[in-house]
mmCIF file of C-alpha atoms in Angstrom:
data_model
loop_
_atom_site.group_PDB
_atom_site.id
_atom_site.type_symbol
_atom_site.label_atom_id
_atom_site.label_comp_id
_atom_site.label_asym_id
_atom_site.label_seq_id
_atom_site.Cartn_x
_atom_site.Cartn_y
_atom_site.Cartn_z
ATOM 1 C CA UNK A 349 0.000 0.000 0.000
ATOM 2 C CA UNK A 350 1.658 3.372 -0.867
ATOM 3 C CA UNK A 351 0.732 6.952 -0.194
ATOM 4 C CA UNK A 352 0.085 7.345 -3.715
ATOM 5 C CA UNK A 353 -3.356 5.673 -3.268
ATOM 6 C CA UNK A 354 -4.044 8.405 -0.739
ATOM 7 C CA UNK A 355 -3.937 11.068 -2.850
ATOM 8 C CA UNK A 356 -6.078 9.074 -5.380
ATOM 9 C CA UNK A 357 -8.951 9.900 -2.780
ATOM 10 C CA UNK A 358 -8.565 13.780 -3.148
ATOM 11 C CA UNK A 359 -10.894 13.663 -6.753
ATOM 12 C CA UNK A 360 -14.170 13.357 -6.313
ATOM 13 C CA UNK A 361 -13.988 11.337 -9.864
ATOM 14 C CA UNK A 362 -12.395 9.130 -8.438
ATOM 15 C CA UNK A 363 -15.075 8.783 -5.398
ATOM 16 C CA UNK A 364 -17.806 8.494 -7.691
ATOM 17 C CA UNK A 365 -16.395 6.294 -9.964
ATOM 18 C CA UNK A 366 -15.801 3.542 -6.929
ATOM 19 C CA UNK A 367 -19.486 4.071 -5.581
ATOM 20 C CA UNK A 368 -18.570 5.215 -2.816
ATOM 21 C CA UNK A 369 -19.917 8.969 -1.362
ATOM 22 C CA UNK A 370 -19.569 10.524 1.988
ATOM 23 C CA UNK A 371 -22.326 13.100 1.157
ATOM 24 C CA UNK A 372 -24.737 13.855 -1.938
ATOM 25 C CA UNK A 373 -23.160 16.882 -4.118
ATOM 26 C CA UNK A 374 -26.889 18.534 -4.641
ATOM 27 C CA UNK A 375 -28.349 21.905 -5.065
ATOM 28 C CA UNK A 376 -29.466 20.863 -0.873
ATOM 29 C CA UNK A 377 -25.696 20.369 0.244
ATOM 30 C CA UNK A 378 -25.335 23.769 -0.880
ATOM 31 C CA UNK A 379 -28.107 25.473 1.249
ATOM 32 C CA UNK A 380 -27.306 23.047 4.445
ATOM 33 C CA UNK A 381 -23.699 24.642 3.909
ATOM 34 C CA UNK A 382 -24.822 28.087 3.626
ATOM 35 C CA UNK A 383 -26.968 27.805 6.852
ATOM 36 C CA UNK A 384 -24.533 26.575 8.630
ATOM 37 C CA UNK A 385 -22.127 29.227 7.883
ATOM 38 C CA UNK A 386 -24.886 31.858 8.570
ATOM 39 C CA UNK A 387 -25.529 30.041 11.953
ATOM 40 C CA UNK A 388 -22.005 29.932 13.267
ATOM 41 C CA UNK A 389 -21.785 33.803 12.176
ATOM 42 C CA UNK A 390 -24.953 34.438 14.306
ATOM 43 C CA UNK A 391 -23.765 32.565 16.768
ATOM 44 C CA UNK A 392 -19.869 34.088 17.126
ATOM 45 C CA UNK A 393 -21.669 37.644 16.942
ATOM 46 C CA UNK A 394 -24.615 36.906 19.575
ATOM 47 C CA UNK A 395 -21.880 35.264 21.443
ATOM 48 C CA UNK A 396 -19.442 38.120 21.570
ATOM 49 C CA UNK A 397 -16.594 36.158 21.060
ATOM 50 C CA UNK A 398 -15.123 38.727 18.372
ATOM 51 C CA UNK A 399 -14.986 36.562 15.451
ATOM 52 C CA UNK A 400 -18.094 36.988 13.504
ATOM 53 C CA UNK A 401 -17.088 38.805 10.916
ATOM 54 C CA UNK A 402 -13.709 36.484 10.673
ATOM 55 C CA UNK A 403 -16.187 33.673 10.498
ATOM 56 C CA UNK A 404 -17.795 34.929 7.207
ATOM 57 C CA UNK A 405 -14.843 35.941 5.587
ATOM 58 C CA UNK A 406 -13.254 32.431 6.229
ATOM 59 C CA UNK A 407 -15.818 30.414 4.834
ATOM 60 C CA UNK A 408 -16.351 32.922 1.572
ATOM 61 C CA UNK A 409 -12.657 32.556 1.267
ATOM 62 C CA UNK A 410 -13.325 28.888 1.323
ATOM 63 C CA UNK A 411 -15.416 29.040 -1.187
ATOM 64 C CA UNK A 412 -13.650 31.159 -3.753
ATOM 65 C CA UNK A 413 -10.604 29.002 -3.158
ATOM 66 C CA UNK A 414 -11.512 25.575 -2.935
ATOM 67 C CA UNK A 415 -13.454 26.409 -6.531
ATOM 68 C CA UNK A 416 -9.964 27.709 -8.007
ATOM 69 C CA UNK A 417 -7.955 24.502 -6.886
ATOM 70 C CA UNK A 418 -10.521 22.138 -8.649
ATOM 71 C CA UNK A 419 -10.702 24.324 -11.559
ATOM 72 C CA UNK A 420 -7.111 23.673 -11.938
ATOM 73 C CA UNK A 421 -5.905 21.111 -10.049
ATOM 74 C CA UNK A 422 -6.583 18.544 -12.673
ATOM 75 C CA UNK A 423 -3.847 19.587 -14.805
ATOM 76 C CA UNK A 424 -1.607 20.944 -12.191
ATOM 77 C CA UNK A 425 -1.319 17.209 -11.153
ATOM 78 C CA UNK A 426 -0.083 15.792 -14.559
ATOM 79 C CA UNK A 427 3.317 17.847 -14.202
ATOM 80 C CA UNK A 428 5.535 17.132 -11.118
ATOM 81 C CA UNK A 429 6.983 21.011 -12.042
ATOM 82 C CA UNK A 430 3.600 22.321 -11.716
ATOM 83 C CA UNK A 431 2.851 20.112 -8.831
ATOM 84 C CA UNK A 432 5.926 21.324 -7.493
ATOM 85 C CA UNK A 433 4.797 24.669 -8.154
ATOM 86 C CA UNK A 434 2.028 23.942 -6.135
ATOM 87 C CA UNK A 435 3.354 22.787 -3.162
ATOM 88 C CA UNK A 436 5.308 26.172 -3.071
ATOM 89 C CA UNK A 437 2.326 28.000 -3.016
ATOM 90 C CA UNK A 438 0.781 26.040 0.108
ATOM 91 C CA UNK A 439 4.179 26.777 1.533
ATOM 92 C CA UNK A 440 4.104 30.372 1.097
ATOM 93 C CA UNK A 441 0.495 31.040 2.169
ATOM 94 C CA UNK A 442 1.065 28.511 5.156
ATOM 95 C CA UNK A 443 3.984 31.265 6.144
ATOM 96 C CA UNK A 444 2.123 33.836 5.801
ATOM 97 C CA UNK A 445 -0.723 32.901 7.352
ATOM 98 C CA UNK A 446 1.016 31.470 10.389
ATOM 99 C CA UNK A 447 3.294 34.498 10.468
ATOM 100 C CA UNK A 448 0.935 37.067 10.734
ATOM 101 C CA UNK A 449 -1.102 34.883 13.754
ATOM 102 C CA UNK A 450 2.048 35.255 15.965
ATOM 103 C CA UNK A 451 3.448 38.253 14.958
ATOM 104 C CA UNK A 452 2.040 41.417 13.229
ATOM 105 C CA UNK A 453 5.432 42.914 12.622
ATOM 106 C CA UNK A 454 7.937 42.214 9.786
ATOM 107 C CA UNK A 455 9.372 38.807 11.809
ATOM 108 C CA UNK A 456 6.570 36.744 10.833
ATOM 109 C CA UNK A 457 8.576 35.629 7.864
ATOM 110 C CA UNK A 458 10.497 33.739 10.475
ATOM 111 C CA UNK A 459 7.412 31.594 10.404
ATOM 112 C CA UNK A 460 8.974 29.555 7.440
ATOM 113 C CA UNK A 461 11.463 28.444 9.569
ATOM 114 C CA UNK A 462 8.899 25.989 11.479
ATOM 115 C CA UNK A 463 7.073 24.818 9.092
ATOM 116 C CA UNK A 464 9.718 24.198 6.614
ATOM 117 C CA UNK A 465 11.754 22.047 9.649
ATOM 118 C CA UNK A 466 8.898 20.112 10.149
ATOM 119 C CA UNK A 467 7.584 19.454 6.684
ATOM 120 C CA UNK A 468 10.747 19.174 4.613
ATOM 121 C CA UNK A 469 12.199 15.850 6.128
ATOM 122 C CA UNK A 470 8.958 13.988 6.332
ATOM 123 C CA UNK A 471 8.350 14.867 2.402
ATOM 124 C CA UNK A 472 12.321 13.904 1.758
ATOM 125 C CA UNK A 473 12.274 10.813 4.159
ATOM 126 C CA UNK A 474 8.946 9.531 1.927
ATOM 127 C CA UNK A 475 10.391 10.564 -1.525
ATOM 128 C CA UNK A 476 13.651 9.049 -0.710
ATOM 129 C CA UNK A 477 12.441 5.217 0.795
ATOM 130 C CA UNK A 478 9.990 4.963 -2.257
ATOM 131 C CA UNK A 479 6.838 5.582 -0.201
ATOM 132 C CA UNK A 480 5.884 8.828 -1.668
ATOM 133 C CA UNK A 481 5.885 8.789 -5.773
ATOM 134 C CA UNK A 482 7.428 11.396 -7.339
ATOM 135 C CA UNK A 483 3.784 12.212 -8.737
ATOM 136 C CA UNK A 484 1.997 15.375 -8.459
ATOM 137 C CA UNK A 485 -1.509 13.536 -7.671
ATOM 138 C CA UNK A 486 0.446 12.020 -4.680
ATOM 139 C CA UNK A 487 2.700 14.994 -3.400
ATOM 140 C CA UNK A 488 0.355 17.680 -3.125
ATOM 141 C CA UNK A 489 -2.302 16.130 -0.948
ATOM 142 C CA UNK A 490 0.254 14.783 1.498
ATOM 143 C CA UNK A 491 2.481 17.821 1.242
ATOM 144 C CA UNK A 492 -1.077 19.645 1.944
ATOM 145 C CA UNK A 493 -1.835 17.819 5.062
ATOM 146 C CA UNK A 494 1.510 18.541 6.630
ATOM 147 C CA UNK A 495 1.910 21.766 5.895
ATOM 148 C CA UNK A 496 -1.482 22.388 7.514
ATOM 149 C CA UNK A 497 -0.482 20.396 10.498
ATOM 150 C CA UNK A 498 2.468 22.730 10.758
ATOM 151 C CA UNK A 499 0.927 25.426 10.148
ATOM 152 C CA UNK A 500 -1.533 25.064 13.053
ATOM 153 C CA UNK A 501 1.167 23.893 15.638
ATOM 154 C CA UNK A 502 3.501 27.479 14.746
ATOM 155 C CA UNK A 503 0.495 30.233 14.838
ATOM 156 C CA UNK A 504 -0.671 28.522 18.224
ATOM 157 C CA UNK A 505 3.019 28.123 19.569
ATOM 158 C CA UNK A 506 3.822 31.247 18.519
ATOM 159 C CA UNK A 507 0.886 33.280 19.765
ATOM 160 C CA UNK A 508 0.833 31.490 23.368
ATOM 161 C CA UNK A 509 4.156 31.892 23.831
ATOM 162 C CA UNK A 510 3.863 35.537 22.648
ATOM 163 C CA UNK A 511 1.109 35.631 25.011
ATOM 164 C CA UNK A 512 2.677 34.489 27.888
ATOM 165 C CA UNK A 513 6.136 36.855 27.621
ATOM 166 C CA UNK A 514 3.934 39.921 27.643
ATOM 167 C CA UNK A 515 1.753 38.186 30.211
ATOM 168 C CA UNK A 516 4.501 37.573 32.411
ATOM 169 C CA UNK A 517 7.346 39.998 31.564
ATOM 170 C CA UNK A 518 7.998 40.855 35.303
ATOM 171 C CA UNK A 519 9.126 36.985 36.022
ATOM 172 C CA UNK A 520 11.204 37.382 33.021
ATOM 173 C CA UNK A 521 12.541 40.155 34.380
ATOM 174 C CA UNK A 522 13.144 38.170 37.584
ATOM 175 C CA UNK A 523 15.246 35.824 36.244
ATOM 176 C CA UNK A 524 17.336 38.148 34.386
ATOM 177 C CA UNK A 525 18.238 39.619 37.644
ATOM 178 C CA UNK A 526 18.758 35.632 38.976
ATOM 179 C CA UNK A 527 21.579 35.302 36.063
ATOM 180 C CA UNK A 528 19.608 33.535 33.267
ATOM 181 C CA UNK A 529 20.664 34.573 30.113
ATOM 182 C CA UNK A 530 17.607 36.102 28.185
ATOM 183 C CA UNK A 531 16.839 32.656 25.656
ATOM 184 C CA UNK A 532 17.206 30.938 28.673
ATOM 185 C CA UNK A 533 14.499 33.421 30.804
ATOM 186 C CA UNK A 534 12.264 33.766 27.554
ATOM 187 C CA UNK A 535 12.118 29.415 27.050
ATOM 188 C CA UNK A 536 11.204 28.816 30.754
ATOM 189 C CA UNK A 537 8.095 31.610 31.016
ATOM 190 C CA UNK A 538 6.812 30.300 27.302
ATOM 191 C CA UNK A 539 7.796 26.718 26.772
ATOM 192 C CA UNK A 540 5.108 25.126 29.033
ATOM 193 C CA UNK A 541 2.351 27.683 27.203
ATOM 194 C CA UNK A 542 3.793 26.868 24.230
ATOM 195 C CA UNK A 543 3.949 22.927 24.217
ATOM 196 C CA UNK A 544 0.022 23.091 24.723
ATOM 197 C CA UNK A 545 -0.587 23.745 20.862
ATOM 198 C CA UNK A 546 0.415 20.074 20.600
ATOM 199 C CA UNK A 547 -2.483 18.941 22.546
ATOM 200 C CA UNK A 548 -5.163 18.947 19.741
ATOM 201 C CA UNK A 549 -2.987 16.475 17.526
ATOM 202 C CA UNK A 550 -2.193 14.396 20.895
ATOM 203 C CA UNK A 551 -6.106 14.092 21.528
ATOM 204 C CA UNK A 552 -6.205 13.162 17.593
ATOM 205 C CA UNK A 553 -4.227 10.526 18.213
ATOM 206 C CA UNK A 554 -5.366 9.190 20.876
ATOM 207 C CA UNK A 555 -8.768 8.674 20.059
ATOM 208 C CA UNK A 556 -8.552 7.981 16.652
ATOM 209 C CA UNK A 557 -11.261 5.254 16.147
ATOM 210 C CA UNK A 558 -12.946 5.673 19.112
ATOM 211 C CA UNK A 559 -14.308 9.436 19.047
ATOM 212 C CA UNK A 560 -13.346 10.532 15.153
ATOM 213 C CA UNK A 561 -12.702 8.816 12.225
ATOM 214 C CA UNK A 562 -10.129 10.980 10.275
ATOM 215 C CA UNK A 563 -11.042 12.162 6.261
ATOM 216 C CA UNK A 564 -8.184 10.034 5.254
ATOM 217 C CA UNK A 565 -9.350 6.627 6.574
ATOM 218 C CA UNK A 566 -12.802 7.456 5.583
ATOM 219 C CA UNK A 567 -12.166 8.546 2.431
ATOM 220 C CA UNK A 568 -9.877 5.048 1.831
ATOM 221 C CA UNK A 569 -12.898 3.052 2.841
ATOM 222 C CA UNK A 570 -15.397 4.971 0.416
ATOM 223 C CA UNK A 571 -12.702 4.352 -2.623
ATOM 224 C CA UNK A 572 -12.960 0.711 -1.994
ATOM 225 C CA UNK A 573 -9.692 0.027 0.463
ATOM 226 C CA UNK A 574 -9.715 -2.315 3.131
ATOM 227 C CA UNK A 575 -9.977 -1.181 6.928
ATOM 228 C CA UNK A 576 -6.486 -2.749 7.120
ATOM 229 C CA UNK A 577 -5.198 -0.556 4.190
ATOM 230 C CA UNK A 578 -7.442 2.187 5.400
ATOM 231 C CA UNK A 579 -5.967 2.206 9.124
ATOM 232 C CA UNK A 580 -2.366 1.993 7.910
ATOM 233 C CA UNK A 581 -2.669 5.249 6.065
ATOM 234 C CA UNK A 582 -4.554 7.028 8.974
ATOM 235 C CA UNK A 583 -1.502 5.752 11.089
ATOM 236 C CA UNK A 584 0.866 7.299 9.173
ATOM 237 C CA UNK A 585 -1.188 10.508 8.879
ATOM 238 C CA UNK A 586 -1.453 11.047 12.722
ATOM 239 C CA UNK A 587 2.147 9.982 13.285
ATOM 240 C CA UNK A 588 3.485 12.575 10.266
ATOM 241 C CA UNK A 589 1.418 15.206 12.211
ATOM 242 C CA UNK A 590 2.671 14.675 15.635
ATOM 243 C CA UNK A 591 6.619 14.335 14.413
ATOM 244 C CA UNK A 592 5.990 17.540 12.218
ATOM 245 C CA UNK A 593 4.065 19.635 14.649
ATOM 246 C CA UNK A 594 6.916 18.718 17.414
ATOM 247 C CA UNK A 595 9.525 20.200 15.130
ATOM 248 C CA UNK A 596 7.865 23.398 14.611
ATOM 249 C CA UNK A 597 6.580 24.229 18.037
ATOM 250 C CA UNK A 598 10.813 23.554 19.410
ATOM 251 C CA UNK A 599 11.802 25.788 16.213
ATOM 252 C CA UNK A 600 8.882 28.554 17.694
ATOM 253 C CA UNK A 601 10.254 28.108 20.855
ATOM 254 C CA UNK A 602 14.037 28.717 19.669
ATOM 255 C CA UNK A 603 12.869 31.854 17.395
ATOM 256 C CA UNK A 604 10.783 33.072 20.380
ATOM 257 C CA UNK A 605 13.652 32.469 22.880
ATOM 258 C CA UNK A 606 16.031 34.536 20.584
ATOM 259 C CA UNK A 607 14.369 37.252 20.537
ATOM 260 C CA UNK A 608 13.804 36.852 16.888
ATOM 261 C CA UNK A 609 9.613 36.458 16.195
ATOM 262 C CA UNK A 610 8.045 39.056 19.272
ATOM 263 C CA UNK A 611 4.671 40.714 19.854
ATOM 264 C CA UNK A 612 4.660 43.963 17.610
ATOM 265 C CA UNK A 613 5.055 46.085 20.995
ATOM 266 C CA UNK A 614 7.478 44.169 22.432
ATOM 267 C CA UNK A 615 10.322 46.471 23.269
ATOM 268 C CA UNK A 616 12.923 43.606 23.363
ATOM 269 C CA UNK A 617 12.717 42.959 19.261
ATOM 270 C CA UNK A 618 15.952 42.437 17.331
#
């Protein structure tokens, strides 16, 4: 079983032609969609929790781009250069995006430093045993599900432990005074704040099967794979996510305890 029949699951085509199908694609899907957007709007607004207008915008966004990639990710996929291409893309916006959650400043660039430690070596470790095809209709949706993984672990690593300096700056402060060197007093106020953004891929993991079963093993079983097949992918899915979500939260941490990604009114910045 290789990855490559993984990212066979990621056209709908390819769904259909098996038999299998998670959900009807109707005129109805559409409407249940759009009321549920409206509803979590109404809710985040009624709710005050400051993100009801974010909540629109993200699922518009949605939308717009999940219409562009299957507009053209059918031939995107039949060139590894364009695939390649791709993949750079994800990268870039995954930066970005990340960057900008931790950091409104200039140093959110620094943000590529996580996510490329995490991602790279998992996509060169799978390229280089065989396991991942040099194929663009197997590299992007793998590439695409680590690069969100590590894109999830370095905004929340980076904004907790952001958090927690300017939370805490007088025991910082403190252990200046005590001799720490600043990385040093930075990594022991953040890191515990920090290594909590790991949680929601530890809780993943842990109860995989019994709580959720994951898009990728569902999406296996639907195309016609066995639950042995199936659960061997998921495996390697949740296992990818934990090793690359590690990586970046320690690269956060190091960036964070050098001073080098701070909050924008930080006065310490580099």
């Amino acid at each position: 079983m290789r990855l490559a029949d993984l990212a066979d699951l990621t056209l709908p085509a390819d769904l259909a032609a098996s038999g299998g199908q998670l959900l009807p694609v109707t005129p109805l899907l559409g409407v249940v969609t759009a009321v549920l957007l409206l509803a979590a709007v109404a809710v985040a607004g009624r709710g005050l929790l400051g993100h009801g207008h974010a909540v629109l915008r993200a699922g518009l966004r949605a939308v717009v781009q999940l219409a562009a990639v299957a507009a053209v990710i059918t031939w995107v996929v039949g060139s590894l250069w364009w695939s390649a291409l791709f993949v750079v893309l994800m990268f870039s916006v995954a930066v970005r995006t990340a960057g900008r959650r931790m950091t409104p400043g200039p140093a959110w660039v620094w943000a590529a430093a996580p996510i490329g430690a995490g991602v790279l070596p998992v996509l060169a470790l799978l390229l280089g045993v065989g396991l991942l095809p040099a194929e663009g209709l197997s590299v992007i949706p793998v590439a695409g599900i680590l690069i969100g993984g590590a894109l999830s672990a370095t905004s929340l690593a980076g904004r907790r432990a952001l958090d927690e300096l300017r939370l805490r700056r007088g025991e910082v402060e403190a252990a200046l005074a005590l001799g720490f060197e600043e990385r040093e007093a930075r990594l022991e106020i953040c890191r515990t704040a920090a290594a909590t953004s790991l949680v929601p891929a530890l809780d993943q993991t842990r109860t995989v099967g019994l709580v959720t079963l994951p898009g990728a093993f569902v999406g296996m079983l639907l195309g016609g794979a066995s639950p042995v097949q199936a659960g061997a992918v998921q495996l390697f899915v949740l296992i990818g996510l934990l090793a690359v979500e590690s990586v970046a939260i320690v690269v956060v941490l190091e960036l964070v305890g050098r001073g080098l990604v701070v909050a924008e009114q930080d006065g310490s910045a580099r």
